[in-house]
PDB file of C-alpha atoms in Angstrom:
ATOM      1  CA  MET A   1     -18.475 -16.557 -17.220  1.00 45.00           C
ATOM      2  CA  ALA A   2     -15.747 -13.950 -16.915  1.00 60.00           C
ATOM      3  CA  GLN A   3     -12.384 -14.988 -15.519  1.00 78.00           C
ATOM      4  CA  SER A   4     -11.926 -13.781 -11.931  1.00 90.00           C
ATOM      5  CA  LYS A   5      -9.380 -11.025 -11.558  1.00 94.00           C
ATOM      6  CA  LYS A   6      -6.746 -11.428  -8.863  1.00 97.00           C
ATOM      7  CA  TYR A   7      -5.722  -8.634  -6.527  1.00 97.00           C
ATOM      8  CA  GLU A   8      -3.261  -8.082  -3.726  1.00 97.00           C
ATOM      9  CA  ILE A   9      -4.239  -5.959  -0.773  1.00 98.00           C
ATOM     10  CA  LEU A  10      -1.458  -4.779   1.492  1.00 97.00           C
ATOM     11  CA  TYR A  11      -2.420  -2.944   4.627  1.00 98.00           C
ATOM     12  CA  ILE A  12      -0.548  -1.568   7.611  1.00 98.00           C
ATOM     13  CA  ILE A  13      -1.960  -2.148  11.081  1.00 98.00           C
ATOM     14  CA  ARG A  14      -0.931   0.106  13.968  1.00 97.00           C
ATOM     15  CA  PRO A  15       1.898  -1.589  15.906  1.00 97.00           C
ATOM     16  CA  ASP A  16       0.475  -1.163  19.426  1.00 96.00           C
ATOM     17  CA  LEU A  17      -2.610  -3.293  18.747  1.00 96.00           C
ATOM     18  CA  ASP A  18      -2.653  -6.427  20.931  1.00 95.00           C
ATOM     19  CA  ASP A  19      -2.608  -9.861  19.248  1.00 94.00           C
ATOM     20  CA  GLU A  20      -6.255 -10.633  19.973  1.00 97.00           C
ATOM     21  CA  SER A  21      -7.443  -7.316  18.483  1.00 97.00           C
ATOM     22  CA  LYS A  22      -5.162  -7.744  15.469  1.00 97.00           C
ATOM     23  CA  THR A  23      -6.525 -11.238  14.805  1.00 97.00           C
ATOM     24  CA  ALA A  24     -10.098  -9.930  15.087  1.00 98.00           C
ATOM     25  CA  LEU A  25      -9.285  -7.059  12.704  1.00 98.00           C
ATOM     26  CA  VAL A  26      -7.751  -9.405  10.097  1.00 98.00           C
ATOM     27  CA  GLU A  27     -10.716 -11.794  10.362  1.00 97.00           C
ATOM     28  CA  ARG A  28     -13.164  -8.913  10.032  1.00 98.00           C
ATOM     29  CA  PHE A  29     -11.541  -7.548   6.883  1.00 98.00           C
ATOM     30  CA  ASP A  30     -11.128 -11.024   5.342  1.00 98.00           C
ATOM     31  CA  GLY A  31     -14.844 -11.475   6.091  1.00 98.00           C
ATOM     32  CA  ILE A  32     -15.754  -8.188   4.420  1.00 97.00           C
ATOM     33  CA  LEU A  33     -14.119  -9.435   1.233  1.00 98.00           C
ATOM     34  CA  ARG A  34     -15.798 -12.886   1.444  1.00 97.00           C
ATOM     35  CA  ASP A  35     -19.231 -11.474   2.325  1.00 97.00           C
ATOM     36  CA  ASN A  36     -19.107  -9.296  -0.785  1.00 96.00           C
ATOM     37  CA  GLY A  37     -18.284 -12.195  -3.096  1.00 96.00           C
ATOM     38  CA  ALA A  38     -14.481 -12.336  -3.224  1.00 97.00           C
ATOM     39  CA  GLU A  39     -12.461 -15.514  -2.755  1.00 97.00           C
ATOM     40  CA  VAL A  40      -9.660 -15.012  -0.228  1.00 97.00           C
ATOM     41  CA  ILE A  41      -6.753 -17.036  -1.650  1.00 97.00           C
ATOM     42  CA  GLU A  42      -4.258 -16.096   1.035  1.00 97.00           C
ATOM     43  CA  SER A  43      -4.216 -13.857   4.103  1.00 97.00           C
ATOM     44  CA  LYS A  44      -0.952 -13.642   5.993  1.00 97.00           C
ATOM     45  CA  ASP A  45       1.077 -11.450   8.289  1.00 95.00           C
ATOM     46  CA  TRP A  46       4.069 -10.104   6.454  1.00 93.00           C
ATOM     47  CA  SER A  47       6.224  -8.391   9.036  1.00 91.00           C
ATOM     48  CA  LYS A  48       6.619  -5.455  11.374  1.00 95.00           C
ATOM     49  CA  ARG A  49       8.511  -2.759   9.532  1.00 96.00           C
ATOM     50  CA  ARG A  50       9.759   0.732  10.049  1.00 97.00           C
ATOM     51  CA  LEU A  51       7.716   3.209   8.029  1.00 96.00           C
ATOM     52  CA  ALA A  52       9.403   5.509   5.524  1.00 94.00           C
ATOM     53  CA  PHE A  53       7.617   8.408   7.209  1.00 94.00           C
ATOM     54  CA  GLU A  54       5.475   8.857  10.285  1.00 96.00           C
ATOM     55  CA  ILE A  55       1.780   8.001   9.878  1.00 95.00           C
ATOM     56  CA  LYS A  56      -0.625   9.088  12.648  1.00 93.00           C
ATOM     57  CA  ASN A  57       2.349   9.392  15.048  1.00 96.00           C
ATOM     58  CA  TYR A  58       3.584   5.837  14.360  1.00 97.00           C
ATOM     59  CA  ARG A  59       7.116   5.095  13.160  1.00 97.00           C
ATOM     60  CA  GLU A  60       6.441   1.419  12.359  1.00 97.00           C
ATOM     61  CA  GLY A  61       3.534  -0.791  11.415  1.00 98.00           C
ATOM     62  CA  LEU A  62       2.425  -4.407  11.065  1.00 97.00           C
ATOM     63  CA  TYR A  63       2.098  -5.312   7.401  1.00 97.00           C
ATOM     64  CA  HIS A  64      -0.619  -7.777   6.350  1.00 98.00           C
ATOM     65  CA  LEU A  65      -1.052  -9.189   2.847  1.00 98.00           C
ATOM     66  CA  ILE A  66      -4.233 -10.589   1.325  1.00 98.00           C
ATOM     67  CA  ARG A  67      -4.568 -12.155  -2.124  1.00 97.00           C
ATOM     68  CA  VAL A  68      -8.114 -12.295  -3.496  1.00 97.00           C
ATOM     69  CA  ALA A  69      -9.974 -13.300  -6.642  1.00 97.00           C
ATOM     70  CA  THR A  70     -13.210 -11.553  -7.598  1.00 96.00           C
ATOM     71  CA  ASP A  71     -15.487 -11.041 -10.597  1.00 93.00           C
ATOM     72  CA  ASP A  72     -16.439  -7.475  -9.699  1.00 91.00           C
ATOM     73  CA  ASP A  73     -15.102  -4.511  -7.736  1.00 91.00           C
ATOM     74  CA  THR A  74     -17.733  -4.541  -4.970  1.00 95.00           C
ATOM     75  CA  PRO A  75     -15.604  -6.351  -2.349  1.00 97.00           C
ATOM     76  CA  LEU A  76     -12.606  -4.128  -3.096  1.00 97.00           C
ATOM     77  CA  GLY A  77     -14.698  -0.977  -2.827  1.00 97.00           C
ATOM     78  CA  GLU A  78     -16.149  -2.087   0.476  1.00 97.00           C
ATOM     79  CA  PHE A  79     -12.684  -3.000   1.837  1.00 97.00           C
ATOM     80  CA  ASP A  80     -11.377   0.383   0.671  1.00 97.00           C
ATOM     81  CA  ARG A  81     -14.267   2.315   2.236  1.00 97.00           C
ATOM     82  CA  LEU A  82     -14.157   0.528   5.598  1.00 97.00           C
ATOM     83  CA  SER A  83     -10.370   0.528   5.930  1.00 97.00           C
ATOM     84  CA  LYS A  84     -10.304   4.314   5.445  1.00 97.00           C
ATOM     85  CA  ILE A  85     -12.551   4.819   8.471  1.00 97.00           C
ATOM     86  CA  ASN A  86     -10.864   2.220  10.698  1.00 97.00           C
ATOM     87  CA  ASP A  87      -8.330   3.806  13.066  1.00 96.00           C
ATOM     88  CA  ASP A  88      -6.393   0.531  13.437  1.00 97.00           C
ATOM     89  CA  ILE A  89      -5.431   0.507   9.737  1.00 98.00           C
ATOM     90  CA  LEU A  90      -2.840   3.186   9.002  1.00 98.00           C
ATOM     91  CA  ARG A  91      -2.637   2.688   5.207  1.00 97.00           C
ATOM     92  CA  HIS A  92      -3.752   0.219   2.574  1.00 97.00           C
ATOM     93  CA  MET A  93      -3.066  -0.400  -1.088  1.00 97.00           C
ATOM     94  CA  ILE A  94      -4.974  -2.556  -3.579  1.00 97.00           C
ATOM     95  CA  THR A  95      -3.168  -3.707  -6.722  1.00 97.00           C
ATOM     96  CA  ARG A  96      -4.286  -5.982  -9.518  1.00 96.00           C
ATOM     97  CA  GLU A  97      -2.079  -8.976 -10.266  1.00 93.00           C
ATOM     98  CA  GLU A  98      -0.977  -9.548 -13.842  1.00 85.00           C
ATOM     99  CA  ASP A  99      -2.875 -12.297 -15.674  1.00 72.00           C
TER     100      ASP A  99
END
């Protein structure tokens, strides 16, 4: 069986989201990855940071980091697709970790 590839997903949540909604959002997106076959190694809040430039009228955002392992790109594609249409996620970036 092929070795799972590891990825980091960093996404920025809009800063005015209440704690309950933020928790639900994080759980939903962790679930999207799991439901599509990825193993969520770590999912943690990073920090609230000032953005380099304004995104959707926000000057800062809540950064969240997820580390996942997966054998195929399906979970990443689904995360990418759904995060683009979710208004609570300002930006996201998926990078592959070095082996």
